[in-house]
Tab-separated table of C-alpha atoms in Angstrom:
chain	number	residue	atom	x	y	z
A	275	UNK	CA	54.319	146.746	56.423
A	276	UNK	CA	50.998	147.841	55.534
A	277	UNK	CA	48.659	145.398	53.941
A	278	UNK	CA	47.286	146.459	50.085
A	279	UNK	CA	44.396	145.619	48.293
A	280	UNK	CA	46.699	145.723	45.461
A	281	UNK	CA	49.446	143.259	46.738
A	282	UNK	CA	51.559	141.323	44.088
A	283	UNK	CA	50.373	144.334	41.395
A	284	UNK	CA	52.837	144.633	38.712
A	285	UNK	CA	53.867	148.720	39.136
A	286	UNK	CA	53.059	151.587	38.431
A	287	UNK	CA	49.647	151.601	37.763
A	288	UNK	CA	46.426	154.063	38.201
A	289	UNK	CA	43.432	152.673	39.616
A	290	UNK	CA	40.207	154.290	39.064
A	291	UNK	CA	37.484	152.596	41.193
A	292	UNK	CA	34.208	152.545	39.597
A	293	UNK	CA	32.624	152.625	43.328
A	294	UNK	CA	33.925	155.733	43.938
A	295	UNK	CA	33.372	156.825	40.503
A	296	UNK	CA	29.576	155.859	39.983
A	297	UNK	CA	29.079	158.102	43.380
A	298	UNK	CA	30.388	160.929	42.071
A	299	UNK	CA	28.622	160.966	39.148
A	300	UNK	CA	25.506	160.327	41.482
A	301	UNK	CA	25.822	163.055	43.643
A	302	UNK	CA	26.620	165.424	40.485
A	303	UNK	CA	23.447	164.020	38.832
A	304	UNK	CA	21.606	164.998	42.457
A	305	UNK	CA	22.923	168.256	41.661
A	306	UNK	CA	22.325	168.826	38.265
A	307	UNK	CA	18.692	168.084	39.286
A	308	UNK	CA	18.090	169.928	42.354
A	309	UNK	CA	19.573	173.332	40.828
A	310	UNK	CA	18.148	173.453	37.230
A	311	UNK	CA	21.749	173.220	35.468
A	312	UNK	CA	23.502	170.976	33.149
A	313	UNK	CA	27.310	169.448	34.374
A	314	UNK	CA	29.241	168.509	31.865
A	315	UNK	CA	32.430	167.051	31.842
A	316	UNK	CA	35.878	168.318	31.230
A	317	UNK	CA	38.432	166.894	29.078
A	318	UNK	CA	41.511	168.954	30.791
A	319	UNK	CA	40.833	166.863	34.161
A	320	UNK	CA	39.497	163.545	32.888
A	321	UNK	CA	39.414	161.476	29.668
A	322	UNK	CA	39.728	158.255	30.532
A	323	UNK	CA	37.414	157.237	27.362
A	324	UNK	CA	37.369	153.818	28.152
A	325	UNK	CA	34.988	154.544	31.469
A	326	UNK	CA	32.417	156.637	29.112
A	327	UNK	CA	29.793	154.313	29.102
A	328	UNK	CA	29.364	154.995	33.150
A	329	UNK	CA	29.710	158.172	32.184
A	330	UNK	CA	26.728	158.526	29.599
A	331	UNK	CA	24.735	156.697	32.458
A	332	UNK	CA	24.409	159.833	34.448
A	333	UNK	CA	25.534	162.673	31.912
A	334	UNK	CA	25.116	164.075	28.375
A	335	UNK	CA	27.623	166.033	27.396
A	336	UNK	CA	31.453	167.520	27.715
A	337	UNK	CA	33.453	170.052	27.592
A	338	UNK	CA	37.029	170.889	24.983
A	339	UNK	CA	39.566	172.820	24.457
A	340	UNK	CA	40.942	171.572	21.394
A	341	UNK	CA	40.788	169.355	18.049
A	342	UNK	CA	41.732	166.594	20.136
A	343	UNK	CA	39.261	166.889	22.881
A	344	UNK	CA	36.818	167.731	20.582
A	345	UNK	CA	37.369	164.731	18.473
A	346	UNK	CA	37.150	162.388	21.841
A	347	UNK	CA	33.726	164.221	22.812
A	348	UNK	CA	32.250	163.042	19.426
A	349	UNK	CA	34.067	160.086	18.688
A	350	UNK	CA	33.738	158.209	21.795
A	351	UNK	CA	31.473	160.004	24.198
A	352	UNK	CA	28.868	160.235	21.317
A	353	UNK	CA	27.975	163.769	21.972
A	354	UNK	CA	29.168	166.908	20.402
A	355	UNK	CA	31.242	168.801	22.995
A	356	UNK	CA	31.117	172.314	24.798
A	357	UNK	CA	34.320	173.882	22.884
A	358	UNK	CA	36.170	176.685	24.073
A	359	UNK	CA	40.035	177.310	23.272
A	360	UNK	CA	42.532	180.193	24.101
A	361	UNK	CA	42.577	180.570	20.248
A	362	UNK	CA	41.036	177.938	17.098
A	363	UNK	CA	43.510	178.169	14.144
A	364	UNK	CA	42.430	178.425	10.833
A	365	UNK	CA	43.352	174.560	9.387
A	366	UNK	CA	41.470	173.001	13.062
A	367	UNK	CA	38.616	175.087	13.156
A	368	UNK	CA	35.960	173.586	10.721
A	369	UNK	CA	36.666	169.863	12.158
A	370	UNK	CA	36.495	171.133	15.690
A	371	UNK	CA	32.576	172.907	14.299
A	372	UNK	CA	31.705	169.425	12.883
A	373	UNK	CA	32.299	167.793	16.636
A	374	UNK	CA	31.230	171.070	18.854
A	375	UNK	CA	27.414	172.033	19.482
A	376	UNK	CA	28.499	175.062	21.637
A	377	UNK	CA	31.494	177.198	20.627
A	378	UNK	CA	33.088	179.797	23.118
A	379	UNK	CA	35.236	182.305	21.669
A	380	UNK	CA	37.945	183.995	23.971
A	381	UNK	CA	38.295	187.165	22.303
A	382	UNK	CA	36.322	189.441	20.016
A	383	UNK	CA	38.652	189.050	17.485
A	384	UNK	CA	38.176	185.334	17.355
A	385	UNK	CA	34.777	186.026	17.483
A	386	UNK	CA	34.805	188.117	14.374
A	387	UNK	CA	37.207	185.985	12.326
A	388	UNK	CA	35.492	182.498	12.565
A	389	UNK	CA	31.802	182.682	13.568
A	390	UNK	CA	30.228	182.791	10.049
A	391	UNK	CA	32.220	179.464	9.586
A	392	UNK	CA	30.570	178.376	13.220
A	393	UNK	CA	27.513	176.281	11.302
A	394	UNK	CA	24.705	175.490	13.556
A	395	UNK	CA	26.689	175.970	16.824
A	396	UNK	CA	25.730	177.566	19.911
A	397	UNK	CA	28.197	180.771	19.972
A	398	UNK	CA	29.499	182.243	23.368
A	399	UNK	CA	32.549	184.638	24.767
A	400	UNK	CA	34.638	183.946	27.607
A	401	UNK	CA	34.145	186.883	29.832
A	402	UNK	CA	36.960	188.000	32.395
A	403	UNK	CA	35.008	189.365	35.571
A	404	UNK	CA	38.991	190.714	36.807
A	405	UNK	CA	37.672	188.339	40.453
A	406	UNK	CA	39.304	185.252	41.771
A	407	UNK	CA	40.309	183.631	44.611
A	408	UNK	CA	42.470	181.410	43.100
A	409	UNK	CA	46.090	181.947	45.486
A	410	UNK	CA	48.490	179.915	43.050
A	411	UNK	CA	49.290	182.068	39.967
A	412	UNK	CA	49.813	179.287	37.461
A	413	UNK	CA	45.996	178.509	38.184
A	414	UNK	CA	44.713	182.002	38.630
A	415	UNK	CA	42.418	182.675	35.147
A	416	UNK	CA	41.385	186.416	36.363
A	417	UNK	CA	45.196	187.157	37.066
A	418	UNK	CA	46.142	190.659	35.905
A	419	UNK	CA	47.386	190.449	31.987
A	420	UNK	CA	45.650	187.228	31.786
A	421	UNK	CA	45.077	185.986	28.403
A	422	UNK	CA	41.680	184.484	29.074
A	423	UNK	CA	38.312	186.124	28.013
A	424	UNK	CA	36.618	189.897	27.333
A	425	UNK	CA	36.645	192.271	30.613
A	426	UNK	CA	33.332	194.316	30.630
A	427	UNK	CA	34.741	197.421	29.745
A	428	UNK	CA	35.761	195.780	26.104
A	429	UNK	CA	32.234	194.631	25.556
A	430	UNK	CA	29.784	196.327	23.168
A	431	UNK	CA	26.294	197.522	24.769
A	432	UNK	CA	24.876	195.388	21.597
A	433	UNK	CA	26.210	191.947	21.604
A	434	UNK	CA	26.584	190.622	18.106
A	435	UNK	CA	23.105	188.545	17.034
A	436	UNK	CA	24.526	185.056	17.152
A	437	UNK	CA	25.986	185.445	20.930
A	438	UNK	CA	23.882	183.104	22.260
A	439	UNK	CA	25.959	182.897	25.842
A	440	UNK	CA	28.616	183.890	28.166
A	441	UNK	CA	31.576	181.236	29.513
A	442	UNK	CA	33.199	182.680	33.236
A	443	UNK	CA	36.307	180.266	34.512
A	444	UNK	CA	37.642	181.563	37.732
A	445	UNK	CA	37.319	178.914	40.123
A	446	UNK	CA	39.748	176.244	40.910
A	447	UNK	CA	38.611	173.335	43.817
A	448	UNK	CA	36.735	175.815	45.058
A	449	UNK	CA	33.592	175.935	47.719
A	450	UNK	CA	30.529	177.118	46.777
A	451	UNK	CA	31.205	180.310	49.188
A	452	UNK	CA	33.703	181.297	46.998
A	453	UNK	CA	31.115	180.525	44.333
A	454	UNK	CA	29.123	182.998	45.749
A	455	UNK	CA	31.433	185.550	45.741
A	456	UNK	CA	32.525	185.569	42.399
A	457	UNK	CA	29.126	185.181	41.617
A	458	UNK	CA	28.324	188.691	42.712
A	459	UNK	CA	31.048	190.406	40.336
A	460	UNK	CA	29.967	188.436	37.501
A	461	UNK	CA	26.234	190.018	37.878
A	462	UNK	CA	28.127	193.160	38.906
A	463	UNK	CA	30.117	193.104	35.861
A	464	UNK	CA	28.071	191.512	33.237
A	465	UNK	CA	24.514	191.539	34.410
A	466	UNK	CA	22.967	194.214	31.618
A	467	UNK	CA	24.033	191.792	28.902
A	468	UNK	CA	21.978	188.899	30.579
A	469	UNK	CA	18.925	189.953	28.371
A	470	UNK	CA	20.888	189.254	25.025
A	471	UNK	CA	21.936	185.682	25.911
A	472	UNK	CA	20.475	182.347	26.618
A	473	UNK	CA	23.067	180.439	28.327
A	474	UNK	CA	25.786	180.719	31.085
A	475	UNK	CA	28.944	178.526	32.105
A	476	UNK	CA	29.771	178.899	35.125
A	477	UNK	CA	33.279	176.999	34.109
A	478	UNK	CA	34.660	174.335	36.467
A	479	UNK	CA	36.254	174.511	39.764
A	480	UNK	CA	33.285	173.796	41.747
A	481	UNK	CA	34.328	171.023	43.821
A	482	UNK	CA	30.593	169.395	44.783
A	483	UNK	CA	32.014	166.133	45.326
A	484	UNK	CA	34.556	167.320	48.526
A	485	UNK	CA	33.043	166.193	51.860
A	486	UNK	CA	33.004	169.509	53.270
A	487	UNK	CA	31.791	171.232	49.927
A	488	UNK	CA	28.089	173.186	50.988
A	489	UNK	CA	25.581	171.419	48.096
A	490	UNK	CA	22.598	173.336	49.923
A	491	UNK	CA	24.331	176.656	49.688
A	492	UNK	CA	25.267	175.863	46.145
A	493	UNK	CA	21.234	175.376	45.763
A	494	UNK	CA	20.222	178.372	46.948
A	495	UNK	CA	22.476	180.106	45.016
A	496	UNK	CA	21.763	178.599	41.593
A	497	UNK	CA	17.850	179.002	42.387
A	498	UNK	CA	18.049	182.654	43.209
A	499	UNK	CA	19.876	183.024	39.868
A	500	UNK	CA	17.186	181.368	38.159
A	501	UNK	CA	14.225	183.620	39.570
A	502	UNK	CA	16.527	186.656	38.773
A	503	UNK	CA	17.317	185.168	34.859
A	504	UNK	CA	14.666	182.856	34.190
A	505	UNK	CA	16.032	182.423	30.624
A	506	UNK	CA	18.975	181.725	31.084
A	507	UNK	CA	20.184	178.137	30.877
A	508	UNK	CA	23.132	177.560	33.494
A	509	UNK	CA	26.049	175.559	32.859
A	510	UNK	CA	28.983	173.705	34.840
A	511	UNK	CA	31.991	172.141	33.373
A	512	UNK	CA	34.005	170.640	36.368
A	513	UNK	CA	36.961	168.059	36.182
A	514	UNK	CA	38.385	167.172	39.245
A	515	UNK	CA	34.515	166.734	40.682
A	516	UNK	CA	33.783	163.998	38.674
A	517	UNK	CA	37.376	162.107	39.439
A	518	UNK	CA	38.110	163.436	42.921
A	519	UNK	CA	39.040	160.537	45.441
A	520	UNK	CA	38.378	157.861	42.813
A	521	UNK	CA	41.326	156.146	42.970
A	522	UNK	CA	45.293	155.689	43.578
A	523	UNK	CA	48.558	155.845	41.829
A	524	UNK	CA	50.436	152.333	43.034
A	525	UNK	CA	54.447	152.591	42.967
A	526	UNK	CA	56.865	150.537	44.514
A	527	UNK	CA	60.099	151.260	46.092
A	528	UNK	CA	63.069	150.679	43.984
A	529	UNK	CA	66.117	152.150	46.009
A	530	UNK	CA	66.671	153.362	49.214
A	531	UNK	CA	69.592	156.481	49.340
A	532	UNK	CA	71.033	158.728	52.091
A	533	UNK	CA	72.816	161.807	51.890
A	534	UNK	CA	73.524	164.544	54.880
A	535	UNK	CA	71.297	162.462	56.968
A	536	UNK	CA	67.873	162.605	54.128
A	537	UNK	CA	66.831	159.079	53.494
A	538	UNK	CA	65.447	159.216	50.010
A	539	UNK	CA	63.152	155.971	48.793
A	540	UNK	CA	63.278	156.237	45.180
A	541	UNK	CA	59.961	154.861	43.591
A	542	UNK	CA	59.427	153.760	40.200
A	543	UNK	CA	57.130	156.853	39.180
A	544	UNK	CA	57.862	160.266	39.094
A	545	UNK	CA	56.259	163.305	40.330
A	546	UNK	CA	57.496	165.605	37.220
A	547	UNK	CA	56.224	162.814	34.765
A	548	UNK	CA	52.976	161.039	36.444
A	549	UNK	CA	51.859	163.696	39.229
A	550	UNK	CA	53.327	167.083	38.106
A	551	UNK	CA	50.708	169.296	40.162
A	552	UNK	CA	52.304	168.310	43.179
A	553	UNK	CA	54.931	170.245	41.662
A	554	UNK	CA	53.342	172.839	40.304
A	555	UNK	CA	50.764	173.653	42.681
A	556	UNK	CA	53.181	172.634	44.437
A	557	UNK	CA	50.717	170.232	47.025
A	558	UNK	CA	51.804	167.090	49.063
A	559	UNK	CA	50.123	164.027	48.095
A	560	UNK	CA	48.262	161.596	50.073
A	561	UNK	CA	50.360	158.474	50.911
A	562	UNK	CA	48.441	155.727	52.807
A	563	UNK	CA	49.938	154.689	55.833
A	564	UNK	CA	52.030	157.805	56.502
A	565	UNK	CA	52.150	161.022	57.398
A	566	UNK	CA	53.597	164.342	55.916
A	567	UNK	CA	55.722	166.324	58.021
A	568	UNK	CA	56.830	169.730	57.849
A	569	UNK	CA	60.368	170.127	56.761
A	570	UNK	CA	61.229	173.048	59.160
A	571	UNK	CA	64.440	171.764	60.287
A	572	UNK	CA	67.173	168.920	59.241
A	573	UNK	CA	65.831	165.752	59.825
A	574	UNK	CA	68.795	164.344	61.999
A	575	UNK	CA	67.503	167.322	64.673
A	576	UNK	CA	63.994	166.733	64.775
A	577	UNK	CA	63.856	164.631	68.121
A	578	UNK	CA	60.776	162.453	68.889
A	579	UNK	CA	59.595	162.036	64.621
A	580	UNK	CA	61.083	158.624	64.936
A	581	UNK	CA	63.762	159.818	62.384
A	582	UNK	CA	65.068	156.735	60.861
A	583	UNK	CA	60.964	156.384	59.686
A	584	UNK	CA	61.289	159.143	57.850
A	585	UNK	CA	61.494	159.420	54.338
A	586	UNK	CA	61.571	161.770	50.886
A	587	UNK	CA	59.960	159.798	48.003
A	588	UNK	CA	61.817	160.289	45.180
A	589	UNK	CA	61.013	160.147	41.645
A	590	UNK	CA	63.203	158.119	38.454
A	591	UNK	CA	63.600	160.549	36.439
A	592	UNK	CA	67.223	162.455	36.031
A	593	UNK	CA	65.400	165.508	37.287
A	594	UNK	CA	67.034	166.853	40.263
A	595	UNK	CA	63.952	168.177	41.674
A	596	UNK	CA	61.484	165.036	41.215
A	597	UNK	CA	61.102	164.316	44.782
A	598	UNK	CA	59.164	165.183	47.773
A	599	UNK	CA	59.161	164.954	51.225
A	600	UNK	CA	59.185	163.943	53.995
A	601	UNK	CA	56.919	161.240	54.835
A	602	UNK	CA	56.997	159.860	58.505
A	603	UNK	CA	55.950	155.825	58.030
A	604	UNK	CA	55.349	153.491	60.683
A	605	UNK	CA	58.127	150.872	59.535
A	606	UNK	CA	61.384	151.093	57.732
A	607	UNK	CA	60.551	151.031	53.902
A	608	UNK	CA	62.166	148.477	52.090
A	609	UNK	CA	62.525	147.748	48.435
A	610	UNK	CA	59.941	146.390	46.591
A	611	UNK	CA	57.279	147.676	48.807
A	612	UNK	CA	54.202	149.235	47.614
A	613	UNK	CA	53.885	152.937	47.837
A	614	UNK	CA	49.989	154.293	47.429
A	615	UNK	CA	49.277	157.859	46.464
A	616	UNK	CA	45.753	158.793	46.913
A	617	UNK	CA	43.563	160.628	44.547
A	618	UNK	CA	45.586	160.590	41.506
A	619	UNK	CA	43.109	159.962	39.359
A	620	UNK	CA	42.027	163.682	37.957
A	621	UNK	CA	44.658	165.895	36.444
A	622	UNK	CA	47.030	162.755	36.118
A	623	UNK	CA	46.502	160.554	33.051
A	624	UNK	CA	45.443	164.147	31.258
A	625	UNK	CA	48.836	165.228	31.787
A	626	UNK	CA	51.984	162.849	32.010
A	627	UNK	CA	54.505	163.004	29.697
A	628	UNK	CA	57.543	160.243	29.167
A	629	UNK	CA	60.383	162.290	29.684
A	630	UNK	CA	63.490	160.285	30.580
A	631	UNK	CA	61.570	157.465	28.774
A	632	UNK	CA	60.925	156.294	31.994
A	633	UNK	CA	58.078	153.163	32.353
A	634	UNK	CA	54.447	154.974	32.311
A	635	UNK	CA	52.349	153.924	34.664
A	636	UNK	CA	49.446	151.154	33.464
A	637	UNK	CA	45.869	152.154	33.809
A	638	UNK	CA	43.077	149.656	35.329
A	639	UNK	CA	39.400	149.993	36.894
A	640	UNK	CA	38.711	148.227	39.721
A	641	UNK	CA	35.129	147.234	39.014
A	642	UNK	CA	32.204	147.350	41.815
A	643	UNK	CA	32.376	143.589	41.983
A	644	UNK	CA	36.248	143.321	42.817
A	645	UNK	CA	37.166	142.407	39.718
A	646	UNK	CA	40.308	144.236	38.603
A	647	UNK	CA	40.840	145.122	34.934
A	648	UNK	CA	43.874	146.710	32.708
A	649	UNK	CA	42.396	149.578	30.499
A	650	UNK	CA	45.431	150.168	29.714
A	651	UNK	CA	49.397	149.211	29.596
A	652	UNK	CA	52.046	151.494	27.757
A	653	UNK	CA	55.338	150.035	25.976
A	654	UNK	CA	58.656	150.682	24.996
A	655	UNK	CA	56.981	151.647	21.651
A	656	UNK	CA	54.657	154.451	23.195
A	657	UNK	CA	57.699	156.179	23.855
A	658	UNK	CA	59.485	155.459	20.695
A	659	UNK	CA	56.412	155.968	18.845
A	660	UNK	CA	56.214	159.597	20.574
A	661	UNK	CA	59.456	160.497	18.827
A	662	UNK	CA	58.602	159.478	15.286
């Protein structure tokens, strides 16, 4: 077996390491710095309010889309938050204006029903510039009949007065080649309005923190759109840059099963509650100490994998599909063994649910100085509680 740094850990449990993290949120800061923008944090990705302070170390602000997220940028990041949602309702809207400095609206008609109630926010549309090279459909913004922001054919040549800026979302882990790319159709597009605004959000997606992610290109680009649009203030609202490769999701094995020659090791997480983008991407995780293997033919026929070290992780849920595979490990799993999926930090906590009522995984930090603390440890009452 593999040794952990996480041996005799009571499972499951998320581990964001505030190494990694703090060099993130350097790099970003580099960024921020060398190109003349502003990143800001977003909610959908991360919100792990308990790690704040580091945050406020390096950052000022962050980015909602809703009451809730809205509520958590004022309440404990201490700073009024970048708002934009698909739609505000009529009984959310003035609480989300008393904890938003910048509101986007996604539609016109938004626009025109709630901006005198806007107070002394920065007001902005979501603009669609019908360009992305997003492949997977669920995360495609600029997908045809999507229901996010104004195309430039729906624009007025006069923007109202108190448009103070555009918001443009069609990126998603993305290089800064693609970056550059979309950035042409959005000046294309929406270029002959730039004179009536102040700001722009370029939206998240941008993936600076990725080894292989091209910061000088980025750089280049940002500071030719500054000597075209000197006024302009420019904007960035990742997630899964500020929480990429900060940490693991720690599950143990509770079962071994076999069926038609597919071992399955059942672990005591599960994809569909605790990582559901490997679903719905679908992706394959990173599990340390073994490899993924394409599942191109049955396993008892694939000579020279080493077969009986092969594996599909399976979830605990009672969902049929919870499970992936297969995994080739160097030794026969057994129960109780640890099980370590990599960077499952960002779009994780944001988004598990407790279907099945099935034990949620605990959240700690693993501090710079080794020292390994619970943020956070759910209970038979979080899920009863959710049912109230």
């Amino acid at each position: 077996m593999t040794n952990s740094p996480f041996d005799n850990l009571k499972t499951p449990v998320y581990i964001i390491e505030e190494k990694r993290l703090r060099h993130n949120l350097a790099l970003i800061r580099e960024v921020a710095c060398r190109t003349d923008s502003e990143w800001i944090l977003a909610f959908k990705a991360f919100a792990l309010w308990k790690t704040f302070p580091i945050f406020r170390e390096y950052i000022s602000s962050t980015t909602a889309s809703s009451l809730g997220e809205a509520r958590l940028a004022f309440d404990k990041f201490g700073a009024k938050a970048h708002t934009y949602s698909p739609a505000y309702k009529d009984d959310e809207f003035d609480e989300i204006v008393r904890c938003s400095s910048h509101l986007t609206f996604n539609s016109l008609s938004q626009y025109e029903r709630f901006h005198e109630r806007a107070g002394a926010c920065s007001l902005g549309l979501r603009i669609n510039p019908e360009y992305s090279e997003v492949e997977t459909l669920l995360y495609n913004p600029c997908a045809p009949g999507t229901r996010f922001g104004v195309s430039a054919d729906k624009l007025p040549d006069t923007l109202p007065s108190d448009i103070k800026g555009f918001h443009c979302h069609c990126h998603c882990e993305s290089g800064s080649d693609v970056f550059e790319r979309s950035l042409q159709h959005i000046e294309e597009k929406f270029s002959k309005w730039f004179p009536q605004i102040q700001w722009i959000n370029f939206g998240g997606g941008h993936l600076v923190t990725r080894k292989d992610y091209d910061i000088e290109r980025l750089v280049r680009l940002v500071q030719g759109f500054h000597e075209r649009y000197p006024w302009l203030k420019v904007i960035f609202e990742p997630g899964s840059a500020f929480a990429w490769q900060t940490g693991p999701l720690v599950a143990s094995v509770v079962d071994i099963v076999e069926d038609k020659g597919i071992r399955t090791a059942i672990l005591d997480v599960s994809f569909t509650c605790h990582m559901p983008d490997c679903l719905e991407m679908p992706y394959f995780p990173e599990v340390r100490g073994a490899k993924h293997v394409e599942h191109t033919t049955p396993i008892p026929h694939r000579e020279g994998l080493g077969e009986s070290l092969l594996y599909r992780l399976g979830g605990n849920s009672c969902l049929s599909g919870d499970w992936m595979g297969d995994w080739q490990f160097d030794h026969e799993l057994q129960i109780g063994e640890e099980i370590i999926f990599e960077d499952m930090i960002h779009y994780t906590t944001v988004k598990t649910n407790m279907f099945n009522g099935i034990s949620h995984p605990s959240i700690a930090m693993l501090h710079s100085d080794g020292t390994l603390e619970m943020l956070r440890e759910y209970s038979y009452e979080d899920y009863r509680d959710r049912m109230d």
